[in-house]
Tab-separated table of C-alpha atoms in Angstrom:
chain	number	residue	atom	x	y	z
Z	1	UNK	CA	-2.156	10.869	38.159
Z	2	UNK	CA	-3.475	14.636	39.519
Z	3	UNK	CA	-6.846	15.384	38.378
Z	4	UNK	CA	-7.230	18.945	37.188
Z	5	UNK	CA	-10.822	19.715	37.650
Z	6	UNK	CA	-13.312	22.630	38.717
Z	7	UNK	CA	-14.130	23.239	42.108
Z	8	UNK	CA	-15.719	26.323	44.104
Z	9	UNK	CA	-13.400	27.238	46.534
Z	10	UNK	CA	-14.200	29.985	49.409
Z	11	UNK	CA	-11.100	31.857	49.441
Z	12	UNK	CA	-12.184	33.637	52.748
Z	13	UNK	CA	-15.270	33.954	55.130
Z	14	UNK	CA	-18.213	35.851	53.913
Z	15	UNK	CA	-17.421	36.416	50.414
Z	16	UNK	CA	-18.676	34.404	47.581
Z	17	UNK	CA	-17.516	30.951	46.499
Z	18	UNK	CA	-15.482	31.118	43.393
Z	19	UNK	CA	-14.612	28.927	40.525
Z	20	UNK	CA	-11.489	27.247	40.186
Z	21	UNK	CA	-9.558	24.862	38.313
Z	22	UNK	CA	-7.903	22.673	41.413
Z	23	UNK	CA	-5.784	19.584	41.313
Z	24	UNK	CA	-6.350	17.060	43.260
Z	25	UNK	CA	-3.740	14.267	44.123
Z	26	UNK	CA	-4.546	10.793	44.027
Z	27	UNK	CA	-4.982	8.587	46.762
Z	28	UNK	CA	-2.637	7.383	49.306
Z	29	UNK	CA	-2.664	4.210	50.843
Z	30	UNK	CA	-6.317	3.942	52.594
Z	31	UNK	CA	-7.954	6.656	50.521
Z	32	UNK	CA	-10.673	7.061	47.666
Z	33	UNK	CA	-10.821	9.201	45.496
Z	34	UNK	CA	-14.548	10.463	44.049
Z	35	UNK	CA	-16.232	11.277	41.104
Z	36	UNK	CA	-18.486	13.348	42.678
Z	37	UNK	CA	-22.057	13.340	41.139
Z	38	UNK	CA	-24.358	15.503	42.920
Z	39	UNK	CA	-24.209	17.552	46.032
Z	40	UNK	CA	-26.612	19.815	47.824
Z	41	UNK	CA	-26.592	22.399	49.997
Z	42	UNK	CA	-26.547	22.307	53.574
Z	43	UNK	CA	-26.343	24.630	56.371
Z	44	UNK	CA	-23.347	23.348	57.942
Z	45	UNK	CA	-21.533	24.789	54.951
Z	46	UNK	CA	-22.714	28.548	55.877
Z	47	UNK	CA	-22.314	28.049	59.712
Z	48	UNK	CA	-18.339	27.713	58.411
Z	49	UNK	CA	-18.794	30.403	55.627
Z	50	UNK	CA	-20.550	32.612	57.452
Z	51	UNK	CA	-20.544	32.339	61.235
Z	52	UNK	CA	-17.890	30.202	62.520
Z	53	UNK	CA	-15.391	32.582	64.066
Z	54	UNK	CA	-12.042	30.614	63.391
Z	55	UNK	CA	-10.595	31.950	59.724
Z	56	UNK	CA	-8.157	29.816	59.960
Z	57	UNK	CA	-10.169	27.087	58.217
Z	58	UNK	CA	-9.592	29.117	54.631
Z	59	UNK	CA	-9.046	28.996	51.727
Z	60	UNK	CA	-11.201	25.401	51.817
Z	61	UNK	CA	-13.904	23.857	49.517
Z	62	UNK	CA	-16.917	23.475	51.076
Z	63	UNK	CA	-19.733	20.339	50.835
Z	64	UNK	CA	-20.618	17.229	52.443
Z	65	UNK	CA	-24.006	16.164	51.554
Z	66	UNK	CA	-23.359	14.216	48.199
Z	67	UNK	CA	-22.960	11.139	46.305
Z	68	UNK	CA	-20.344	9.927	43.716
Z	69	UNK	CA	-18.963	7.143	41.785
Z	70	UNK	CA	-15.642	5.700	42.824
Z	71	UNK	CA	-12.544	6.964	40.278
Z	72	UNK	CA	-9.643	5.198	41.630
Z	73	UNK	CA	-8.280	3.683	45.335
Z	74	UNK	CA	-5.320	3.670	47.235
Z	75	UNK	CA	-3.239	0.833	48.518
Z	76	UNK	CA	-4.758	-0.899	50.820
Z	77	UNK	CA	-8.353	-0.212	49.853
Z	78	UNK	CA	-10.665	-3.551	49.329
Z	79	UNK	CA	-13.867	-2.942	49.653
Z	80	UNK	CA	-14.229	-0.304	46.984
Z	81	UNK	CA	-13.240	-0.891	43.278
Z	82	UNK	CA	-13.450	1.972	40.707
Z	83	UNK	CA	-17.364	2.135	39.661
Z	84	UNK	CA	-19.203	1.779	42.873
Z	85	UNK	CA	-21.651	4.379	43.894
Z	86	UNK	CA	-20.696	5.930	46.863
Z	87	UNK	CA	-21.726	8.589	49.595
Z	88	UNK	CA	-18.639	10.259	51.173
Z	89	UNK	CA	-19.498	10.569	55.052
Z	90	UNK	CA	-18.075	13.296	57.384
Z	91	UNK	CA	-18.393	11.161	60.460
Z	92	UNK	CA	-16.312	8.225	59.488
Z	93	UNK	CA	-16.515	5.108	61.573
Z	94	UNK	CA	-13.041	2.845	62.204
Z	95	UNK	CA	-15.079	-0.135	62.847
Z	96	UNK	CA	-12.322	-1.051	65.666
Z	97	UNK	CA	-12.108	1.329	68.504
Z	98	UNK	CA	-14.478	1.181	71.772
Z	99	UNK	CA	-17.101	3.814	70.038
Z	100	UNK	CA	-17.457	2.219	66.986
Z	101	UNK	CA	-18.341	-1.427	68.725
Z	102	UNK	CA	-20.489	0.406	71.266
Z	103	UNK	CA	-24.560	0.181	69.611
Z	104	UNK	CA	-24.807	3.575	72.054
Z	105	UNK	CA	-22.783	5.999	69.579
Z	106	UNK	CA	-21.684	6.508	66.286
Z	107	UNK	CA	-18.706	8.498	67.514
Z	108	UNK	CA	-15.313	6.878	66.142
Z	109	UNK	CA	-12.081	8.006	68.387
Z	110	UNK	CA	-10.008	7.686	65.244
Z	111	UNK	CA	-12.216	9.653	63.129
Z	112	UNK	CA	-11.505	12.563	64.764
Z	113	UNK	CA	-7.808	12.665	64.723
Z	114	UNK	CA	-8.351	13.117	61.356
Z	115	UNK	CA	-9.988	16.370	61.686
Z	116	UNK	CA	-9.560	19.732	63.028
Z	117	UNK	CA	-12.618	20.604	65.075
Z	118	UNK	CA	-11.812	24.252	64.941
Z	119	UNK	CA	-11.187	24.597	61.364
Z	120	UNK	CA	-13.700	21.855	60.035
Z	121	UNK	CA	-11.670	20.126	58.290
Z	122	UNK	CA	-9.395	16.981	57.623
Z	123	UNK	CA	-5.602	16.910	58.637
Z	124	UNK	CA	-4.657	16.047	55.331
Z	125	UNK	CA	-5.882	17.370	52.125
Z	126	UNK	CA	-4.959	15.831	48.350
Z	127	UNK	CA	-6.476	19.374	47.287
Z	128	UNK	CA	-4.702	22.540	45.946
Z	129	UNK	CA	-4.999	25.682	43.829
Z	130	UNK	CA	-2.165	27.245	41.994
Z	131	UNK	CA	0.047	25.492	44.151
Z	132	UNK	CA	-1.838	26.582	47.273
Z	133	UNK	CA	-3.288	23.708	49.965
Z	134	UNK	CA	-6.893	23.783	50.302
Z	135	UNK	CA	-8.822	22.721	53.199
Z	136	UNK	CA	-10.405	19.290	53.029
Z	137	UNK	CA	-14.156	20.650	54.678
Z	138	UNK	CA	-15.144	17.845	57.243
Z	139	UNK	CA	-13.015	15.244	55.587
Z	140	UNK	CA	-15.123	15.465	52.235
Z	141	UNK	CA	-15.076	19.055	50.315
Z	142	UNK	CA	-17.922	17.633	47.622
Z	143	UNK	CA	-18.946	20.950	46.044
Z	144	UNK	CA	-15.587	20.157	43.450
Z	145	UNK	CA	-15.938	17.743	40.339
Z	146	UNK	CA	-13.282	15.150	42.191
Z	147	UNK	CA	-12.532	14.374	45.754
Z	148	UNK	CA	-10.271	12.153	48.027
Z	149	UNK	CA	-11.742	10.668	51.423
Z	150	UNK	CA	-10.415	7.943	53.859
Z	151	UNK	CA	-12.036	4.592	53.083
Z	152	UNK	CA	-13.660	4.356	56.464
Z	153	UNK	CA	-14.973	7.549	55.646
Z	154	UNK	CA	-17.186	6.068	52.443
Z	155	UNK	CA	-19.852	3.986	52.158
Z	156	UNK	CA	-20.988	1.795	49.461
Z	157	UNK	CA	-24.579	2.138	48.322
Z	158	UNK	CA	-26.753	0.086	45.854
Z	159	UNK	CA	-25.644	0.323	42.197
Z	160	UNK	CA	-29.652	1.369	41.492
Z	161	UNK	CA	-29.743	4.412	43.411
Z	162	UNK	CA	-30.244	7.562	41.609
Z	163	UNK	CA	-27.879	9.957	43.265
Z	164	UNK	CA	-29.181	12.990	42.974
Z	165	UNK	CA	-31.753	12.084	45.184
Z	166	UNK	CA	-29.692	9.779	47.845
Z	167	UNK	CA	-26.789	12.453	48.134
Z	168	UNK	CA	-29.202	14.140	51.062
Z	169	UNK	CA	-28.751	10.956	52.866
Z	170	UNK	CA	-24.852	11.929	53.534
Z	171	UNK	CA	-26.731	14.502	56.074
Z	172	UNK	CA	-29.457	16.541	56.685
Z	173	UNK	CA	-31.889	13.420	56.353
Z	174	UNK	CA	-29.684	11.213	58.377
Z	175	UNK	CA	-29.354	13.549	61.152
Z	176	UNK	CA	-32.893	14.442	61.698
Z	177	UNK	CA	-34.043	11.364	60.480
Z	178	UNK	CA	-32.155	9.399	63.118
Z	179	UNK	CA	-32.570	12.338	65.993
Z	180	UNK	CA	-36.033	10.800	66.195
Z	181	UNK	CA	-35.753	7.262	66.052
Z	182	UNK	CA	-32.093	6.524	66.976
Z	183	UNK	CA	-30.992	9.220	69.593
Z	184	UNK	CA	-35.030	10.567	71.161
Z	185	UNK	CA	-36.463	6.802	70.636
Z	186	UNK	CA	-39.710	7.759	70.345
Z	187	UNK	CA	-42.447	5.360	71.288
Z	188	UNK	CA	-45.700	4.701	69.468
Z	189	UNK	CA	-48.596	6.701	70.187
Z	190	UNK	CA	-46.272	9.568	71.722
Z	191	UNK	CA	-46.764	13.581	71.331
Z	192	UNK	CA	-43.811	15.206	69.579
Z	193	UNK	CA	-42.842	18.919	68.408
Z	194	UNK	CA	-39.786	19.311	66.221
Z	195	UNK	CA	-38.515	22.972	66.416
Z	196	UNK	CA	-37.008	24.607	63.233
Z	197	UNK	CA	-38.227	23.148	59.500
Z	198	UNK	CA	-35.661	23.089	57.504
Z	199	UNK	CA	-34.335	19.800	55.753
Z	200	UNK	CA	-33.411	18.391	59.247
Z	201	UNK	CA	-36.247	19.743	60.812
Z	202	UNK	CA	-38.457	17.973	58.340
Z	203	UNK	CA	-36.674	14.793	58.430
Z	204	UNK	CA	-37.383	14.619	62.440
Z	205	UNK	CA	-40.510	15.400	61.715
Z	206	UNK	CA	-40.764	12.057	58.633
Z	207	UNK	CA	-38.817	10.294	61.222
Z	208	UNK	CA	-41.323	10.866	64.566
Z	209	UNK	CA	-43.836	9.469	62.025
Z	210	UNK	CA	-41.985	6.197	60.966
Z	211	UNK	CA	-41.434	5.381	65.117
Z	212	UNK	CA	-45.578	5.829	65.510
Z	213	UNK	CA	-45.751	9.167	66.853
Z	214	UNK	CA	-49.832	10.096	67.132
Z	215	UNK	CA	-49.351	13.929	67.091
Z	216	UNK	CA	-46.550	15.779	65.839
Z	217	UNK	CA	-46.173	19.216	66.268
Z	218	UNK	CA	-43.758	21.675	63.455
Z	219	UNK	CA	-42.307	24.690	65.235
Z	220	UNK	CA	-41.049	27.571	62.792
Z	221	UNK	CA	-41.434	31.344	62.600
Z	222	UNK	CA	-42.076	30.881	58.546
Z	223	UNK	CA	-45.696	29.891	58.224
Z	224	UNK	CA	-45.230	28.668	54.856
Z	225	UNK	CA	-43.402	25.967	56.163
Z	226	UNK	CA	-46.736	23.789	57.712
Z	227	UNK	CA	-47.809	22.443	54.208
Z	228	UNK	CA	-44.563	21.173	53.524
Z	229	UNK	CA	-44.362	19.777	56.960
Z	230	UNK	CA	-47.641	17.966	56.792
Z	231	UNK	CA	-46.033	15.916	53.580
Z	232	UNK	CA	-43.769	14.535	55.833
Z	233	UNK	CA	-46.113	13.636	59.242
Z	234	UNK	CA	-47.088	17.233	60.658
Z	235	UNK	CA	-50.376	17.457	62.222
Z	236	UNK	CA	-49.779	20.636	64.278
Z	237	UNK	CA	-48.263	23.561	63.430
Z	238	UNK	CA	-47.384	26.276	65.995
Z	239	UNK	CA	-45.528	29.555	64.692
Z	240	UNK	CA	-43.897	31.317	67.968
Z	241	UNK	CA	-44.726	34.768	66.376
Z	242	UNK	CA	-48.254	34.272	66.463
Z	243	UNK	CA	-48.302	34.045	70.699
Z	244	UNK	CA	-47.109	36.797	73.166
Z	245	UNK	CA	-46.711	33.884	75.717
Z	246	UNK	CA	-43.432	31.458	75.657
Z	247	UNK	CA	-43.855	28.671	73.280
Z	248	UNK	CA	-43.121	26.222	75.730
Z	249	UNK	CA	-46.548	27.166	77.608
Z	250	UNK	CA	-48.464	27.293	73.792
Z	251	UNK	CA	-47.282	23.793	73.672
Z	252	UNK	CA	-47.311	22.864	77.699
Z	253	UNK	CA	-51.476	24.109	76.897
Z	254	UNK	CA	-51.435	21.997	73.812
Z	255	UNK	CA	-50.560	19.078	75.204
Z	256	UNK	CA	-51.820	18.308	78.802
Z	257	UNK	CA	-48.205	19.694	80.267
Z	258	UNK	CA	-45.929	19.275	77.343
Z	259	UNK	CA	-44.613	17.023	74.845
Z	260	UNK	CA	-43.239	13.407	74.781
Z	261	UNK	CA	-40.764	14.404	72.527
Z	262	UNK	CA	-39.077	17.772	71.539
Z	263	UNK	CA	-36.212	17.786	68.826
Z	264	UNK	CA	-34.443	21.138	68.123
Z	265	UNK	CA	-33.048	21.240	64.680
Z	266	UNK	CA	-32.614	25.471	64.572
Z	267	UNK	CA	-29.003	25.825	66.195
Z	268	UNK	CA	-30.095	28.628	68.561
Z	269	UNK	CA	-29.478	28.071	71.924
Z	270	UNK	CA	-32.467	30.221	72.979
Z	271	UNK	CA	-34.549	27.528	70.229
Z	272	UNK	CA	-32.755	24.493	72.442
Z	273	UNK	CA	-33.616	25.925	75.853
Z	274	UNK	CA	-37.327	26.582	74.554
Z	275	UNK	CA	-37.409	23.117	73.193
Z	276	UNK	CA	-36.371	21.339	76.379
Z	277	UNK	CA	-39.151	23.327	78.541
Z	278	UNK	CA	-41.682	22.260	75.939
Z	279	UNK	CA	-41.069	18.628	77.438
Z	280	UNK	CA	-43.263	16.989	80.425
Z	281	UNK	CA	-41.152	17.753	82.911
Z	282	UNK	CA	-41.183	13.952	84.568
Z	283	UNK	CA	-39.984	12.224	81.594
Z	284	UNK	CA	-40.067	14.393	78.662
Z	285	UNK	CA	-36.835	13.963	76.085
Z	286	UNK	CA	-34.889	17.029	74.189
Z	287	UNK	CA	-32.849	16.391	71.925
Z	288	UNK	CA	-30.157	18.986	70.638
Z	289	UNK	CA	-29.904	18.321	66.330
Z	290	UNK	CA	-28.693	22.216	65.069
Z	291	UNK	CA	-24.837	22.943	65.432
Z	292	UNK	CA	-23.410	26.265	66.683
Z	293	UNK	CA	-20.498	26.119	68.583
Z	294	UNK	CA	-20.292	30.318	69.458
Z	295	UNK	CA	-22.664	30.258	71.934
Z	296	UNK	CA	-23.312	28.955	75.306
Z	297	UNK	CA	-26.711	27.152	76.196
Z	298	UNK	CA	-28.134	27.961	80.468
Z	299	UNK	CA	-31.112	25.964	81.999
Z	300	UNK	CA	-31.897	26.027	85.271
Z	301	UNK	CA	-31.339	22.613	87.613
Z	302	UNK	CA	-34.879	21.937	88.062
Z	303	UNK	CA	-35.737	21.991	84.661
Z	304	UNK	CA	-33.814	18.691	84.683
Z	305	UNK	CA	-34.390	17.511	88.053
Z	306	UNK	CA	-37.883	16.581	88.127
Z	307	UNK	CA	-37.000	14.096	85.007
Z	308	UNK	CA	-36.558	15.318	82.177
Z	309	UNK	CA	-33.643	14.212	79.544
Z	310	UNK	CA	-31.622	16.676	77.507
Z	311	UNK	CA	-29.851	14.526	74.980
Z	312	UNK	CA	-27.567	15.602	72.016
Z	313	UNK	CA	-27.448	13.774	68.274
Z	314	UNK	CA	-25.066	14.165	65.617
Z	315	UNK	CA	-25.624	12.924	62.030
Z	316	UNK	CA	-28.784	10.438	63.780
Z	317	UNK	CA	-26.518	8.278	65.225
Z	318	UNK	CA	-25.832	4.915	63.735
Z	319	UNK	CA	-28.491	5.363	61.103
Z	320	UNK	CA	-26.490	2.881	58.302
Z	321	UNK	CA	-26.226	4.768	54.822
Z	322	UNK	CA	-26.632	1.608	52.913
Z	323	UNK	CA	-29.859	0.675	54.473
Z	324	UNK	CA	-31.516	4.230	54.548
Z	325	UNK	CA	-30.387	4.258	50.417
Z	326	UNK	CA	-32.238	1.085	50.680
Z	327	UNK	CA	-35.447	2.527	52.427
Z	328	UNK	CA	-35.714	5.211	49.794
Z	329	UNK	CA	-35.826	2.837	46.644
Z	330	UNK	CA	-38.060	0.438	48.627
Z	331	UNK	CA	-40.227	3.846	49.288
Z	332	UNK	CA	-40.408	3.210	53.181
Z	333	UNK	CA	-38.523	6.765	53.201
Z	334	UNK	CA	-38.846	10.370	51.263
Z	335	UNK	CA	-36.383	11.916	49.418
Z	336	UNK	CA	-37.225	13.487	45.988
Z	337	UNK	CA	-39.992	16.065	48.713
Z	338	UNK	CA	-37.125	17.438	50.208
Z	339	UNK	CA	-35.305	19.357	46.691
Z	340	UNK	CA	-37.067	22.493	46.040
Z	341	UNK	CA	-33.980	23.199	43.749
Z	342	UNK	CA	-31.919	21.989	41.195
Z	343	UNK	CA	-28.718	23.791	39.775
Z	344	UNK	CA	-25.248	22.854	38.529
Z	345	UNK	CA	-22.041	23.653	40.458
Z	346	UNK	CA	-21.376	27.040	38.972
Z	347	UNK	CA	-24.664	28.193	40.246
Z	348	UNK	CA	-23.638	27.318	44.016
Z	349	UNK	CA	-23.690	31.029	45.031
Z	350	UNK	CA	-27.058	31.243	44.056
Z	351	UNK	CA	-28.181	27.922	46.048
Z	352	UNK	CA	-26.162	29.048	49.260
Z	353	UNK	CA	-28.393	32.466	48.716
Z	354	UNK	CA	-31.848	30.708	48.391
Z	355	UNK	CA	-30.675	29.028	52.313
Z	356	UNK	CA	-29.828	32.206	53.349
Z	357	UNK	CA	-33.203	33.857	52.617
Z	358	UNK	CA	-35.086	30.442	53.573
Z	359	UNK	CA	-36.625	30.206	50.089
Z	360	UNK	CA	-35.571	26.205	49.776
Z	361	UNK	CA	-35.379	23.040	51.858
Z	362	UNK	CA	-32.707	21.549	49.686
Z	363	UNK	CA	-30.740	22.684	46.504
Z	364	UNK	CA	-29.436	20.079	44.648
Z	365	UNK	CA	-26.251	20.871	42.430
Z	366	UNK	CA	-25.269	18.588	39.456
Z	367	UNK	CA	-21.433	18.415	39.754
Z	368	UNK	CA	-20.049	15.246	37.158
Z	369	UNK	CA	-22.505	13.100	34.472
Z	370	UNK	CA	-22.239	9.880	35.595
């Protein structure tokens, strides 16, 4: 049967999210359809609201980052019954093709056919208003009460986990997270700055910790940022503002020639180019975390020559949901310091304002009771 249920659908780019009553179809063969729980906010959501260039991707419901409770499956679908707690995942993973067998990515070639890159979001869609098809954003669309996602597209999560806590683990803490252990490596003992300290940036930073790093510095222009980075493993805290040099030299001074390690979680191409010079230049690693897709990124040659690595990560590489959920309750990884918020889906104009302004690191939204 179609679910009528409420949703905030972003009619067109820049203007507020509104409230709707939506239907949404159930699932066809291969597809879930969610109960979604709780959802928070992340920035990917305003990069499409507010910057991506391509209006074509509208009228769509926006959200990615959450967690839900199965409500019914499609033919086809075994591994998920109606009940089981679930985190919908925008970068789904086939489990057959090259990528997915490959321990080097966790790119999936079929996952992508299943989404428009330039509109952000899924071929198909099971949602609609007043008999109008709504985008499917990034295969997910979580800031609605119900949802339908491909099955390779979900993962299964322990039946214990609170989620609105582990619904940050369908992003922002996976990708920066992972940046640092999965996609820079870093080594015990090593010298790392993390540039930009927002949820991701913060969850490099947790993550640099976890791998053994001796000295991490936090790069932001918002000094209020350094106590909350020192929860998570901070021991530095440069804020570019405060130097009329480049920061790459602050930190090249800092750090005998520059750092082990430099992760840029800002998406500002001028942020990436500064983060890659802040690296030794013989075998210092960059790693590229923030998305923006309008702009072009220059270095020149023998930036790279002399050794350095310029790497790129999306969602932390292969991370594994289930096991990070797992992490959390066995309190190897932090969660409940990232939510500086916590609202209900009708106040989801208010959370996206508190990212624009940089007065949160995470808004949580209650969507469904479980």
């Amino acid at each position: 049967l179609v679910i009528v249920c409420k949703a905030a659908v972003a009619w067109e780019p820049n203007k507020p999210l509104k409230m709707e009553e939506i239907q949404v179809a159930p699932p066809q063969a291969d597809e879930v359809r969610i109960k979604i729980v709780a959802t928070a906010v992340c920035h990917s959501d305003l990069y499409h609201l507010l910057e991506n260039r391509n209006t074509d991707g509208f009228p769509t419901v926006l959200g990615h980052e959450a967690a839900g409770v199965v409500e019914s499956v499609g033919e086809g679908v075994t591994e998920f019954q109606p009940g089981d707690k679930v985190i919908p995942v925008f970068l789904s993973q086939c489990g057959e093709c090259r990528f997915c067998k490959s321990p080097k990515t966790n790119q999936c070639v079929t996952a992508w056919t299943r989404i428009h890159q330039d509109l952000m979001a899924s071929v198909e869609s099971r949602l609609s208003c007043n008999g109008k098809r709504l985008h499917q954003f990034m295969g997910t669309s979580t800031f609605s009460e119900y949802t339908v996602v491909h099955q390779t597209a979900v993962a299964k999560i322990d039946p214990n986990a609170p989620l609105d806590k582990v619904c940050l683990i369908g992003c922002g803490i996976s990708t920066g997270y992972g940046a640092a252990v999965n996609t820079a490596k870093v080594e015990p003992g090593s010298t790392c700055a993390v540039f930009g300290l927002g949820a991701v940036g913060l969850a490099a930073v947790m993550g640099c910790k976890s791998a053994g790093a001796e000295r991490i510095i936090a790069v932001d222009i918002i000094a209020d940022k350094f106590e909350k980075a020192k929860v998570f493993g901070a021991t530095d805290f440069v804020n570019p503002k405060d130097h009329d040099r480049p920061i790459n030299q602050v930190l090249a001074d800092m750090t005998s020639g520059g750092v082990d390690y430099s992760i840029e979680c800002a998406g500002k191409v001028e942020v990436m180019r500064s983060a890659l010079e802040s690296c030794v230049g013989s075998w210092g690693v960059s790693v590229i975390v923030g998305w923006t897709d309008v702009c072009d990124v220059a270095v020149r040659p023998g930036q790279l020559v002399a050794g350095r690595t310029w790497k790129g990560s999306v969602f932390g590489g292969k991370v594994g949901i289930p096991g990070m959920v797992q992490a959390y309750l066995d309190k190897k990884l932090k969660l409940d310091e990232f939510i500086t918020h916590k609202m209900t889906l009708d106040q989801v104009n208010d959370a996206i304002d508190l990212m624009k302004q940089c007065k949160c690191i995470r808004t949580v939204l209650t969507v469904c009771q479980q």
